[in-house]
PDB file of N, CA, C and O in Angstrom:
ATOM      1  N   UNK S  16       0.815  -1.419   0.023  1.00 79.00           N
ATOM      2  CA  UNK S  16       0.142  -0.172  -0.020  1.00 79.00           C
ATOM      3  C   UNK S  16       1.079   1.006  -0.056  1.00 79.00           C
ATOM      4  O   UNK S  16       0.804   1.918  -0.627  1.00 79.00           O
ATOM      5  N   UNK S  17       1.886   0.971   0.761  1.00 84.00           N
ATOM      6  CA  UNK S  17       2.861   2.254   0.717  1.00 84.00           C
ATOM      7  C   UNK S  17       3.400   2.858  -0.392  1.00 84.00           C
ATOM      8  O   UNK S  17       3.714   4.024  -0.445  1.00 84.00           O
ATOM      9  N   UNK S  18       3.997   1.463  -1.104  1.00 83.00           N
ATOM     10  CA  UNK S  18       4.244   1.619  -2.593  1.00 83.00           C
ATOM     11  C   UNK S  18       3.578   2.392  -3.449  1.00 83.00           C
ATOM     12  O   UNK S  18       3.731   3.354  -3.987  1.00 83.00           O
ATOM     13  N   UNK S  19       1.952   2.099  -3.468  1.00 78.00           N
ATOM     14  CA  UNK S  19       1.266   2.864  -3.977  1.00 78.00           C
ATOM     15  C   UNK S  19       0.921   4.298  -3.938  1.00 78.00           C
ATOM     16  O   UNK S  19       0.711   4.953  -4.371  1.00 78.00           O
ATOM     17  N   UNK S  20       1.361   5.014  -2.588  1.00 80.00           N
ATOM     18  CA  UNK S  20       0.781   5.717  -2.169  1.00 80.00           C
ATOM     19  C   UNK S  20       2.045   6.572  -2.403  1.00 80.00           C
ATOM     20  O   UNK S  20       1.930   7.847  -2.957  1.00 80.00           O
ATOM     21  N   UNK S  21       2.809   6.292  -2.323  1.00 85.00           N
ATOM     22  CA  UNK S  21       3.898   6.944  -2.704  1.00 85.00           C
ATOM     23  C   UNK S  21       4.678   7.453  -4.256  1.00 85.00           C
ATOM     24  O   UNK S  21       4.913   8.366  -4.833  1.00 85.00           O
ATOM     25  N   UNK S  22       4.015   6.451  -5.008  1.00 80.00           N
ATOM     26  CA  UNK S  22       3.699   6.596  -6.712  1.00 80.00           C
ATOM     27  C   UNK S  22       2.743   7.844  -6.864  1.00 80.00           C
ATOM     28  O   UNK S  22       3.148   8.475  -7.620  1.00 80.00           O
ATOM     29  N   UNK S  23       1.848   7.831  -5.961  1.00 80.00           N
ATOM     30  CA  UNK S  23       1.065   8.999  -6.170  1.00 80.00           C
ATOM     31  C   UNK S  23       1.010   9.719  -5.792  1.00 80.00           C
ATOM     32  O   UNK S  23       1.033  10.725  -6.651  1.00 80.00           O
ATOM     33  N   UNK S  24       2.037  10.060  -4.700  1.00 84.00           N
ATOM     34  CA  UNK S  24       2.138  11.582  -4.327  1.00 84.00           C
ATOM     35  C   UNK S  24       3.533  11.688  -5.339  1.00 84.00           C
ATOM     36  O   UNK S  24       3.455  12.656  -5.713  1.00 84.00           O
ATOM     37  N   UNK S  25       4.139  10.859  -5.931  1.00 84.00           N
ATOM     38  CA  UNK S  25       5.246  11.612  -7.204  1.00 84.00           C
ATOM     39  C   UNK S  25       4.712  11.771  -8.150  1.00 84.00           C
ATOM     40  O   UNK S  25       5.183  12.761  -8.902  1.00 84.00           O
ATOM     41  N   UNK S  26       3.974  11.535  -8.982  1.00 82.00           N
ATOM     42  CA  UNK S  26       3.509  11.713  -9.943  1.00 82.00           C
ATOM     43  C   UNK S  26       1.872  12.885  -9.776  1.00 82.00           C
ATOM     44  O   UNK S  26       2.110  14.135 -10.446  1.00 82.00           O
ATOM     45  N   UNK S  27       1.563  13.081  -8.322  1.00 83.00           N
ATOM     46  CA  UNK S  27       1.116  14.128  -8.083  1.00 83.00           C
ATOM     47  C   UNK S  27       1.662  15.647  -8.551  1.00 83.00           C
ATOM     48  O   UNK S  27       1.198  17.091  -8.407  1.00 83.00           O
ATOM     49  N   UNK S  28       3.100  15.338  -8.176  1.00 89.00           N
ATOM     50  CA  UNK S  28       3.768  16.639  -7.276  1.00 89.00           C
ATOM     51  C   UNK S  28       4.672  16.753  -9.094  1.00 89.00           C
ATOM     52  O   UNK S  28       5.435  17.599  -9.273  1.00 89.00           O
ATOM     53  N   UNK S  29       4.435  15.883 -10.177  1.00 88.00           N
ATOM     54  CA  UNK S  29       4.997  16.102 -11.483  1.00 88.00           C
ATOM     55  C   UNK S  29       4.468  17.195 -11.794  1.00 88.00           C
ATOM     56  O   UNK S  29       3.513  17.673 -12.116  1.00 88.00           O
ATOM     57  N   UNK S  30       5.221  18.188 -12.638  1.00 92.00           N
ATOM     58  CA  UNK S  30       4.762  19.077 -13.786  1.00 92.00           C
ATOM     59  C   UNK S  30       3.897  18.703 -14.506  1.00 92.00           C
ATOM     60  O   UNK S  30       3.681  17.929 -15.350  1.00 92.00           O
ATOM     61  N   UNK S  31       2.798  19.815 -14.849  1.00 90.00           N
ATOM     62  CA  UNK S  31       1.888  19.566 -15.115  1.00 90.00           C
ATOM     63  C   UNK S  31       2.468  19.375 -17.027  1.00 90.00           C
ATOM     64  O   UNK S  31       1.776  18.371 -17.999  1.00 90.00           O
ATOM     65  N   UNK S  32       3.289  19.775 -17.666  1.00 94.00           N
ATOM     66  CA  UNK S  32       4.041  19.600 -19.183  1.00 94.00           C
ATOM     67  C   UNK S  32       4.457  18.375 -19.118  1.00 94.00           C
ATOM     68  O   UNK S  32       4.312  17.857 -20.128  1.00 94.00           O
ATOM     69  N   UNK S  33       4.834  17.945 -18.295  1.00 91.00           N
ATOM     70  CA  UNK S  33       5.665  16.434 -18.636  1.00 91.00           C
ATOM     71  C   UNK S  33       4.600  15.352 -18.681  1.00 91.00           C
ATOM     72  O   UNK S  33       4.553  14.522 -18.623  1.00 91.00           O
ATOM     73  N   UNK S  34       3.404  15.800 -17.385  1.00 88.00           N
ATOM     74  CA  UNK S  34       2.434  14.870 -17.384  1.00 88.00           C
ATOM     75  C   UNK S  34       1.924  14.808 -18.598  1.00 88.00           C
ATOM     76  O   UNK S  34       1.306  13.639 -19.007  1.00 88.00           O
ATOM     77  N   UNK S  35       1.295  15.648 -18.999  1.00 90.00           N
ATOM     78  CA  UNK S  35       0.787  16.333 -20.477  1.00 90.00           C
ATOM     79  C   UNK S  35       1.834  15.314 -21.277  1.00 90.00           C
ATOM     80  O   UNK S  35       0.988  14.792 -22.224  1.00 90.00           O
ATOM     81  N   UNK S  36       2.636  15.698 -21.778  1.00 91.00           N
ATOM     82  CA  UNK S  36       3.554  14.794 -22.847  1.00 91.00           C
ATOM     83  C   UNK S  36       3.240  13.198 -22.847  1.00 91.00           C
ATOM     84  O   UNK S  36       3.732  12.641 -23.286  1.00 91.00           O
ATOM     85  N   UNK S  37       3.772  12.530 -20.959  1.00 89.00           N
ATOM     86  CA  UNK S  37       3.780  11.427 -21.072  1.00 89.00           C
ATOM     87  C   UNK S  37       2.375  10.742 -21.250  1.00 89.00           C
ATOM     88  O   UNK S  37       2.123   9.793 -21.798  1.00 89.00           O
ATOM     89  N   UNK S  38       1.273  11.674 -21.190  1.00 89.00           N
ATOM     90  CA  UNK S  38      -0.270  10.816 -21.643  1.00 89.00           C
ATOM     91  C   UNK S  38      -0.433  11.234 -22.826  1.00 89.00           C
ATOM     92  O   UNK S  38      -1.139  10.028 -23.467  1.00 89.00           O
ATOM     93  N   UNK S  39       0.262  12.455 -23.964  1.00 91.00           N
ATOM     94  CA  UNK S  39       0.130  12.112 -24.894  1.00 91.00           C
ATOM     95  C   UNK S  39       0.679  11.251 -25.827  1.00 91.00           C
ATOM     96  O   UNK S  39       0.469  10.007 -26.712  1.00 91.00           O
ATOM     97  N   UNK S  40       1.866  11.212 -25.476  1.00 90.00           N
ATOM     98  CA  UNK S  40       2.962   9.912 -25.535  1.00 90.00           C
ATOM     99  C   UNK S  40       2.028   8.297 -25.610  1.00 90.00           C
ATOM    100  O   UNK S  40       2.123   6.982 -26.601  1.00 90.00           O
ATOM    101  N   UNK S  41       1.963   8.174 -24.649  1.00 90.00           N
ATOM    102  CA  UNK S  41       0.519   6.780 -23.783  1.00 90.00           C
ATOM    103  C   UNK S  41      -0.330   6.621 -25.013  1.00 90.00           C
ATOM    104  O   UNK S  41      -0.695   5.561 -25.240  1.00 90.00           O
ATOM    105  N   UNK S  42      -1.178   7.907 -25.043  1.00 90.00           N
ATOM    106  CA  UNK S  42      -2.317   8.061 -25.885  1.00 90.00           C
ATOM    107  C   UNK S  42      -1.542   7.229 -27.291  1.00 90.00           C
ATOM    108  O   UNK S  42      -2.921   6.418 -28.430  1.00 90.00           O
ATOM    109  N   UNK S  43      -0.498   7.938 -27.685  1.00 91.00           N
ATOM    110  CA  UNK S  43      -0.211   7.384 -29.543  1.00 91.00           C
ATOM    111  C   UNK S  43       0.247   6.081 -29.360  1.00 91.00           C
ATOM    112  O   UNK S  43       0.029   5.129 -30.319  1.00 91.00           O
ATOM    113  N   UNK S  44       0.886   5.237 -28.194  1.00 90.00           N
ATOM    114  CA  UNK S  44       1.409   4.183 -27.935  1.00 90.00           C
ATOM    115  C   UNK S  44      -0.156   2.862 -28.145  1.00 90.00           C
ATOM    116  O   UNK S  44      -0.168   2.088 -28.913  1.00 90.00           O
ATOM    117  N   UNK S  45      -0.978   3.286 -27.012  1.00 90.00           N
ATOM    118  CA  UNK S  45      -2.288   2.860 -28.011  1.00 90.00           C
ATOM    119  C   UNK S  45      -2.953   2.227 -28.984  1.00 90.00           C
ATOM    120  O   UNK S  45      -3.425   1.264 -29.505  1.00 90.00           O
ATOM    121  N   UNK S  46      -2.757   3.605 -29.742  1.00 91.00           N
ATOM    122  CA  UNK S  46      -3.092   3.931 -30.933  1.00 91.00           C
ATOM    123  C   UNK S  46      -2.810   3.085 -32.111  1.00 91.00           C
ATOM    124  O   UNK S  46      -2.870   2.090 -33.086  1.00 91.00           O
ATOM    125  N   UNK S  47      -1.277   3.026 -31.739  1.00 90.00           N
ATOM    126  CA  UNK S  47      -0.318   2.468 -32.356  1.00 90.00           C
ATOM    127  C   UNK S  47      -0.588   0.681 -32.323  1.00 90.00           C
ATOM    128  O   UNK S  47      -0.467  -0.095 -33.422  1.00 90.00           O
ATOM    129  N   UNK S  48      -0.834   0.753 -31.297  1.00 89.00           N
ATOM    130  CA  UNK S  48      -0.990  -1.146 -30.575  1.00 89.00           C
ATOM    131  C   UNK S  48      -2.549  -1.433 -31.447  1.00 89.00           C
ATOM    132  O   UNK S  48      -2.564  -2.591 -31.715  1.00 89.00           O
ATOM    133  N   UNK S  49      -3.039  -0.714 -31.382  1.00 90.00           N
ATOM    134  CA  UNK S  49      -4.363  -1.081 -31.976  1.00 90.00           C
ATOM    135  C   UNK S  49      -4.264  -0.967 -33.443  1.00 90.00           C
ATOM    136  O   UNK S  49      -5.133  -1.684 -33.451  1.00 90.00           O
ATOM    137  N   UNK S  50      -3.968   0.044 -33.898  1.00 92.00           N
ATOM    138  CA  UNK S  50      -3.873  -0.297 -35.778  1.00 92.00           C
ATOM    139  C   UNK S  50      -2.986  -1.360 -35.903  1.00 92.00           C
ATOM    140  O   UNK S  50      -3.213  -2.323 -36.724  1.00 92.00           O
ATOM    141  N   UNK S  51      -1.836  -1.850 -34.879  1.00 90.00           N
ATOM    142  CA  UNK S  51      -1.076  -2.879 -35.371  1.00 90.00           C
ATOM    143  C   UNK S  51      -2.040  -4.384 -35.136  1.00 90.00           C
ATOM    144  O   UNK S  51      -1.727  -5.252 -36.373  1.00 90.00           O
ATOM    145  N   UNK S  52      -2.906  -4.385 -34.552  1.00 91.00           N
ATOM    146  CA  UNK S  52      -3.996  -5.495 -33.883  1.00 91.00           C
ATOM    147  C   UNK S  52      -4.737  -5.557 -35.086  1.00 91.00           C
ATOM    148  O   UNK S  52      -4.867  -6.347 -35.640  1.00 91.00           O
ATOM    149  N   UNK S  53      -5.418  -4.621 -35.373  1.00 91.00           N
ATOM    150  CA  UNK S  53      -6.162  -4.664 -36.413  1.00 91.00           C
ATOM    151  C   UNK S  53      -5.441  -4.798 -37.849  1.00 91.00           C
ATOM    152  O   UNK S  53      -6.034  -5.434 -38.531  1.00 91.00           O
ATOM    153  N   UNK S  54      -4.624  -4.482 -38.287  1.00 93.00           N
ATOM    154  CA  UNK S  54      -4.041  -4.790 -39.448  1.00 93.00           C
ATOM    155  C   UNK S  54      -3.817  -6.058 -39.566  1.00 93.00           C
ATOM    156  O   UNK S  54      -3.620  -6.615 -40.354  1.00 93.00           O
ATOM    157  N   UNK S  55      -2.796  -6.701 -38.466  1.00 92.00           N
ATOM    158  CA  UNK S  55      -2.336  -8.023 -38.724  1.00 92.00           C
ATOM    159  C   UNK S  55      -3.592  -8.949 -38.381  1.00 92.00           C
ATOM    160  O   UNK S  55      -3.932  -9.684 -39.567  1.00 92.00           O
ATOM    161  N   UNK S  56      -4.397  -8.718 -37.410  1.00 90.00           N
ATOM    162  CA  UNK S  56      -5.600  -9.772 -37.377  1.00 90.00           C
ATOM    163  C   UNK S  56      -6.327  -9.656 -38.886  1.00 90.00           C
ATOM    164  O   UNK S  56      -7.105 -10.599 -38.617  1.00 90.00           O
ATOM    165  N   UNK S  57      -6.439  -8.451 -39.361  1.00 88.00           N
ATOM    166  CA  UNK S  57      -7.535  -8.218 -40.088  1.00 88.00           C
ATOM    167  C   UNK S  57      -7.015  -9.063 -41.322  1.00 88.00           C
ATOM    168  O   UNK S  57      -8.293  -8.872 -42.208  1.00 88.00           O
ATOM    169  N   UNK S  58      -5.911  -8.902 -41.788  1.00 91.00           N
ATOM    170  CA  UNK S  58      -5.423  -9.868 -43.190  1.00 91.00           C
ATOM    171  C   UNK S  58      -4.673 -10.952 -42.852  1.00 91.00           C
ATOM    172  O   UNK S  58      -4.105 -11.375 -43.779  1.00 91.00           O
ATOM    173  N   UNK S  59      -5.704 -11.215 -42.098  1.00 90.00           N
ATOM    174  CA  UNK S  59      -4.796 -13.004 -42.412  1.00 90.00           C
ATOM    175  C   UNK S  59      -5.377 -13.966 -43.022  1.00 90.00           C
ATOM    176  O   UNK S  59      -4.806 -14.822 -43.617  1.00 90.00           O
ATOM    177  N   UNK S  60      -6.475 -13.504 -43.661  1.00 87.00           N
ATOM    178  CA  UNK S  60      -7.122 -14.064 -44.834  1.00 87.00           C
ATOM    179  C   UNK S  60      -7.621 -15.260 -44.790  1.00 87.00           C
ATOM    180  O   UNK S  60      -8.787 -15.738 -43.931  1.00 87.00           O
ATOM    181  N   UNK S  61      -7.152 -16.162 -45.747  1.00 89.00           N
ATOM    182  CA  UNK S  61      -8.024 -17.454 -45.215  1.00 89.00           C
ATOM    183  C   UNK S  61      -7.813 -18.382 -43.959  1.00 89.00           C
ATOM    184  O   UNK S  61      -8.622 -19.500 -43.624  1.00 89.00           O
ATOM    185  N   UNK S  62      -6.655 -18.093 -43.643  1.00 88.00           N
ATOM    186  CA  UNK S  62      -6.340 -18.608 -42.267  1.00 88.00           C
ATOM    187  C   UNK S  62      -7.261 -18.202 -41.360  1.00 88.00           C
ATOM    188  O   UNK S  62      -7.633 -19.263 -40.479  1.00 88.00           O
ATOM    189  N   UNK S  63      -8.059 -16.974 -41.060  1.00 85.00           N
ATOM    190  CA  UNK S  63      -8.665 -16.377 -40.603  1.00 85.00           C
ATOM    191  C   UNK S  63     -10.235 -17.456 -40.576  1.00 85.00           C
ATOM    192  O   UNK S  63     -10.898 -17.621 -40.063  1.00 85.00           O
ATOM    193  N   UNK S  64     -10.203 -17.751 -41.980  1.00 86.00           N
ATOM    194  CA  UNK S  64     -11.520 -18.327 -42.358  1.00 86.00           C
ATOM    195  C   UNK S  64     -11.602 -19.717 -42.331  1.00 86.00           C
ATOM    196  O   UNK S  64     -12.880 -20.465 -41.338  1.00 86.00           O
ATOM    197  N   UNK S  65     -10.264 -20.399 -42.002  1.00 90.00           N
ATOM    198  CA  UNK S  65     -10.638 -22.275 -41.606  1.00 90.00           C
ATOM    199  C   UNK S  65     -10.476 -21.975 -39.918  1.00 90.00           C
ATOM    200  O   UNK S  65     -10.790 -23.448 -39.516  1.00 90.00           O
ATOM    201  N   UNK S  66      -9.701 -21.160 -39.587  1.00 89.00           N
ATOM    202  CA  UNK S  66      -9.731 -21.448 -38.267  1.00 89.00           C
ATOM    203  C   UNK S  66     -10.421 -19.858 -37.608  1.00 89.00           C
ATOM    204  O   UNK S  66      -9.525 -19.090 -37.365  1.00 89.00           O
ATOM    205  N   UNK S  67     -11.520 -19.991 -37.308  1.00 82.00           N
ATOM    206  CA  UNK S  67     -12.428 -18.859 -36.531  1.00 82.00           C
ATOM    207  C   UNK S  67     -11.702 -18.288 -35.529  1.00 82.00           C
ATOM    208  O   UNK S  67     -12.069 -16.777 -35.179  1.00 82.00           O
ATOM    209  N   UNK S  68     -11.029 -19.059 -34.753  1.00 90.00           N
ATOM    210  CA  UNK S  68     -10.592 -18.348 -33.409  1.00 90.00           C
ATOM    211  C   UNK S  68      -8.590 -18.078 -33.349  1.00 90.00           C
ATOM    212  O   UNK S  68      -9.071 -16.578 -32.970  1.00 90.00           O
ATOM    213  N   UNK S  69      -8.446 -18.311 -34.311  1.00 92.00           N
ATOM    214  CA  UNK S  69      -6.994 -17.472 -34.794  1.00 92.00           C
ATOM    215  C   UNK S  69      -7.375 -16.150 -35.011  1.00 92.00           C
ATOM    216  O   UNK S  69      -6.213 -15.293 -34.372  1.00 92.00           O
ATOM    217  N   UNK S  70      -7.727 -15.309 -36.027  1.00 90.00           N
ATOM    218  CA  UNK S  70      -7.968 -14.200 -35.719  1.00 90.00           C
ATOM    219  C   UNK S  70      -7.997 -13.561 -34.490  1.00 90.00           C
ATOM    220  O   UNK S  70      -7.521 -12.407 -33.942  1.00 90.00           O
ATOM    221  N   UNK S  71      -9.228 -14.264 -33.444  1.00 91.00           N
ATOM    222  CA  UNK S  71      -9.266 -13.441 -32.222  1.00 91.00           C
ATOM    223  C   UNK S  71      -7.901 -13.561 -31.421  1.00 91.00           C
ATOM    224  O   UNK S  71      -7.732 -12.520 -30.830  1.00 91.00           O
ATOM    225  N   UNK S  72      -7.501 -14.863 -31.718  1.00 93.00           N
ATOM    226  CA  UNK S  72      -6.123 -14.695 -30.356  1.00 93.00           C
ATOM    227  C   UNK S  72      -4.968 -14.036 -31.082  1.00 93.00           C
ATOM    228  O   UNK S  72      -4.242 -13.505 -30.442  1.00 93.00           O
ATOM    229  N   UNK S  73      -4.880 -13.853 -32.390  1.00 92.00           N
ATOM    230  CA  UNK S  73      -3.508 -12.981 -32.767  1.00 92.00           C
ATOM    231  C   UNK S  73      -3.672 -11.603 -32.395  1.00 92.00           C
ATOM    232  O   UNK S  73      -3.112 -10.548 -31.763  1.00 92.00           O
ATOM    233  N   UNK S  74      -4.840 -10.987 -32.576  1.00 92.00           N
ATOM    234  CA  UNK S  74      -5.801  -9.279 -31.726  1.00 92.00           C
ATOM    235  C   UNK S  74      -5.289  -9.249 -30.395  1.00 92.00           C
ATOM    236  O   UNK S  74      -4.940  -8.765 -30.102  1.00 92.00           O
ATOM    237  N   UNK S  75      -5.704 -10.269 -29.665  1.00 92.00           N
ATOM    238  CA  UNK S  75      -5.477 -10.347 -27.683  1.00 92.00           C
ATOM    239  C   UNK S  75      -4.059 -10.665 -27.628  1.00 92.00           C
ATOM    240  O   UNK S  75      -3.516 -10.059 -27.346  1.00 92.00           O
ATOM    241  N   UNK S  76      -3.567 -11.321 -28.939  1.00 92.00           N
ATOM    242  CA  UNK S  76      -2.086 -11.192 -28.393  1.00 92.00           C
ATOM    243  C   UNK S  76      -1.170 -10.101 -29.093  1.00 92.00           C
ATOM    244  O   UNK S  76       0.149  -9.895 -28.257  1.00 92.00           O
ATOM    245  N   UNK S  77      -1.581  -9.408 -30.054  1.00 90.00           N
ATOM    246  CA  UNK S  77      -0.558  -8.256 -30.186  1.00 90.00           C
ATOM    247  C   UNK S  77      -1.369  -6.870 -29.188  1.00 90.00           C
ATOM    248  O   UNK S  77      -0.026  -6.130 -29.570  1.00 90.00           O
ATOM    249  N   UNK S  78      -2.635  -6.811 -28.915  1.00 88.00           N
ATOM    250  CA  UNK S  78      -2.964  -5.658 -28.097  1.00 88.00           C
ATOM    251  C   UNK S  78      -2.213  -5.270 -26.853  1.00 88.00           C
ATOM    252  O   UNK S  78      -2.353  -4.356 -26.816  1.00 88.00           O
ATOM    253  N   UNK S  79      -1.508  -6.325 -26.072  1.00 89.00           N
ATOM    254  CA  UNK S  79      -1.052  -5.339 -24.884  1.00 89.00           C
ATOM    255  C   UNK S  79       0.441  -4.905 -25.523  1.00 89.00           C
ATOM    256  O   UNK S  79       0.964  -4.951 -24.531  1.00 89.00           O
ATOM    257  N   UNK S  80       1.024  -4.880 -26.391  1.00 86.00           N
ATOM    258  CA  UNK S  80       2.013  -4.568 -27.053  1.00 86.00           C
ATOM    259  C   UNK S  80       1.821  -2.804 -26.219  1.00 86.00           C
ATOM    260  O   UNK S  80       2.962  -2.650 -25.775  1.00 86.00           O
ATOM    261  N   UNK S  81       0.829  -2.241 -26.194  1.00 84.00           N
ATOM    262  CA  UNK S  81       0.538  -0.885 -25.957  1.00 84.00           C
ATOM    263  C   UNK S  81       1.178  -0.586 -24.224  1.00 84.00           C
ATOM    264  O   UNK S  81       1.796   0.399 -23.999  1.00 84.00           O
ATOM    265  N   UNK S  82       0.636  -1.729 -23.674  1.00 85.00           N
ATOM    266  CA  UNK S  82       0.999  -1.632 -21.990  1.00 85.00           C
ATOM    267  C   UNK S  82       2.686  -2.024 -22.256  1.00 85.00           C
ATOM    268  O   UNK S  82       2.842  -1.311 -21.295  1.00 85.00           O
ATOM    269  N   UNK S  83       3.362  -2.862 -22.882  1.00 87.00           N
ATOM    270  CA  UNK S  83       4.502  -3.445 -22.629  1.00 87.00           C
ATOM    271  C   UNK S  83       5.262  -2.136 -22.853  1.00 87.00           C
ATOM    272  O   UNK S  83       6.596  -1.044 -22.204  1.00 87.00           O
ATOM    273  N   UNK S  84       4.861  -1.471 -23.857  1.00 86.00           N
ATOM    274  CA  UNK S  84       5.601   0.540 -24.263  1.00 86.00           C
ATOM    275  C   UNK S  84       4.888   0.929 -23.248  1.00 86.00           C
ATOM    276  O   UNK S  84       6.291   1.871 -23.390  1.00 86.00           O
ATOM    277  N   UNK S  85       4.347   1.224 -22.799  1.00 87.00           N
ATOM    278  CA  UNK S  85       3.809   2.920 -21.846  1.00 87.00           C
ATOM    279  C   UNK S  85       4.700   2.262 -20.655  1.00 87.00           C
ATOM    280  O   UNK S  85       5.442   3.075 -19.931  1.00 87.00           O
ATOM    281  N   UNK S  86       4.873   0.926 -19.987  1.00 83.00           N
ATOM    282  CA  UNK S  86       5.595   0.514 -19.011  1.00 83.00           C
ATOM    283  C   UNK S  86       7.152   0.913 -19.059  1.00 83.00           C
ATOM    284  O   UNK S  86       7.563   1.268 -18.033  1.00 83.00           O
ATOM    285  N   UNK S  87       7.557   0.481 -20.366  1.00 87.00           N
ATOM    286  CA  UNK S  87       9.170   0.651 -20.809  1.00 87.00           C
ATOM    287  C   UNK S  87       9.121   2.140 -20.650  1.00 87.00           C
ATOM    288  O   UNK S  87      10.387   2.653 -20.251  1.00 87.00           O
ATOM    289  N   UNK S  88       8.496   3.123 -21.399  1.00 86.00           N
ATOM    290  CA  UNK S  88       8.313   4.251 -21.486  1.00 86.00           C
ATOM    291  C   UNK S  88       8.284   5.063 -20.567  1.00 86.00           C
ATOM    292  O   UNK S  88       8.719   6.382 -20.371  1.00 86.00           O
ATOM    293  N   UNK S  89       7.483   4.937 -19.377  1.00 82.00           N
ATOM    294  CA  UNK S  89       7.269   5.995 -17.971  1.00 82.00           C
ATOM    295  C   UNK S  89       6.188   6.633 -18.545  1.00 82.00           C
ATOM    296  O   UNK S  89       6.204   7.376 -17.797  1.00 82.00           O
ATOM    297  N   UNK S  90       5.038   5.969 -19.089  1.00 83.00           N
ATOM    298  CA  UNK S  90       3.822   7.240 -19.810  1.00 83.00           C
ATOM    299  C   UNK S  90       3.195   6.937 -18.385  1.00 83.00           C
ATOM    300  O   UNK S  90       3.145   6.367 -17.750  1.00 83.00           O
ATOM    301  N   UNK S  91       2.176   7.639 -18.813  1.00 84.00           N
ATOM    302  CA  UNK S  91       1.222   8.041 -17.748  1.00 84.00           C
ATOM    303  C   UNK S  91      -0.411   8.001 -18.410  1.00 84.00           C
ATOM    304  O   UNK S  91      -0.260   8.229 -19.469  1.00 84.00           O
ATOM    305  N   UNK S  92      -1.018   7.281 -17.579  1.00 84.00           N
ATOM    306  CA  UNK S  92      -2.349   6.622 -18.069  1.00 84.00           C
ATOM    307  C   UNK S  92      -3.393   7.087 -17.367  1.00 84.00           C
ATOM    308  O   UNK S  92      -3.445   7.092 -15.879  1.00 84.00           O
ATOM    309  N   UNK S  93      -4.636   7.697 -17.714  1.00 82.00           N
ATOM    310  CA  UNK S  93      -5.354   7.641 -16.736  1.00 82.00           C
ATOM    311  C   UNK S  93      -5.800   6.765 -15.602  1.00 82.00           C
ATOM    312  O   UNK S  93      -5.916   7.127 -14.471  1.00 82.00           O
ATOM    313  N   UNK S  94      -6.023   5.738 -15.820  1.00 79.00           N
ATOM    314  CA  UNK S  94      -6.498   4.265 -15.047  1.00 79.00           C
ATOM    315  C   UNK S  94      -5.431   4.371 -13.765  1.00 79.00           C
ATOM    316  O   UNK S  94      -5.809   3.895 -13.052  1.00 79.00           O
ATOM    317  N   UNK S  95      -4.281   4.319 -14.460  1.00 74.00           N
ATOM    318  CA  UNK S  95      -3.110   3.944 -13.784  1.00 74.00           C
ATOM    319  C   UNK S  95      -3.039   5.334 -12.152  1.00 74.00           C
ATOM    320  O   UNK S  95      -2.677   4.957 -11.366  1.00 74.00           O
ATOM    321  N   UNK S  96      -3.138   6.100 -12.825  1.00 76.00           N
ATOM    322  CA  UNK S  96      -3.083   7.747 -11.967  1.00 76.00           C
ATOM    323  C   UNK S  96      -4.579   7.712 -10.954  1.00 76.00           C
ATOM    324  O   UNK S  96      -4.448   8.001  -9.754  1.00 76.00           O
ATOM    325  N   UNK S  97      -5.502   7.151 -11.785  1.00 76.00           N
ATOM    326  CA  UNK S  97      -6.735   7.189 -10.249  1.00 76.00           C
ATOM    327  C   UNK S  97      -6.415   6.034  -9.926  1.00 76.00           C
ATOM    328  O   UNK S  97      -7.096   5.885  -8.759  1.00 76.00           O
ATOM    329  N   UNK S  98      -6.072   5.120  -9.770  1.00 72.00           N
ATOM    330  CA  UNK S  98      -5.597   4.122  -9.028  1.00 72.00           C
ATOM    331  C   UNK S  98      -4.489   4.071  -8.080  1.00 72.00           C
ATOM    332  O   UNK S  98      -4.607   3.668  -7.032  1.00 72.00           O
ATOM    333  N   UNK S  99      -3.644   5.151  -8.686  1.00 71.00           N
ATOM    334  CA  UNK S  99      -2.748   5.651  -6.932  1.00 71.00           C
ATOM    335  C   UNK S  99      -2.565   7.152  -6.395  1.00 71.00           C
ATOM    336  O   UNK S  99      -2.336   7.330  -5.231  1.00 71.00           O
ATOM    337  N   UNK S 100      -3.282   8.223  -7.550  1.00 69.00           N
ATOM    338  CA  UNK S 100      -3.106   9.302  -6.842  1.00 69.00           C
ATOM    339  C   UNK S 100      -3.825   9.691  -5.865  1.00 69.00           C
ATOM    340  O   UNK S 100      -3.491  10.279  -4.623  1.00 69.00           O
ATOM    341  N   UNK S 101      -5.099   8.985  -5.784  1.00 67.00           N
ATOM    342  CA  UNK S 101      -5.831   9.741  -4.594  1.00 67.00           C
ATOM    343  C   UNK S 101      -5.545   9.648  -3.183  1.00 67.00           C
ATOM    344  O   UNK S 101      -5.938   9.713  -2.188  1.00 67.00           O
ATOM    345  N   UNK S 102      -4.937   8.094  -3.394  1.00 56.00           N
ATOM    346  CA  UNK S 102      -4.437   7.299  -2.163  1.00 56.00           C
ATOM    347  C   UNK S 102      -3.547   8.276  -1.172  1.00 56.00           C
ATOM    348  O   UNK S 102      -3.367   8.834  -0.624  1.00 56.00           O
TER     349      UNK S 102
END
C-alpha cells in the first residue's frame, strides 16, 4: 500500500507539462498497438476463415504491446493515475 501511495504522491508532484507529454505519448502507443492488432489480425485471409478463433487470438496477443510500450517508456495513463494518486 505504501509503495502505491508514494507513487501517487510522486505523480501528483510532477510538472503539468511532463504529465501532459507522457499522457499524449501513451495515447499514441495505445493507438499504434490497436492499429497493429487490427492490421495484422484483419489481414489473415484464408487462415482466419479456416480457423475462426485464430483471428481473435492474434488480436488478443498483439494488443497488449501498448501496455509494454507504456511501461517501458514511463508513460502516464488515466486509469493508472486514478488508482494511485487519490491515495
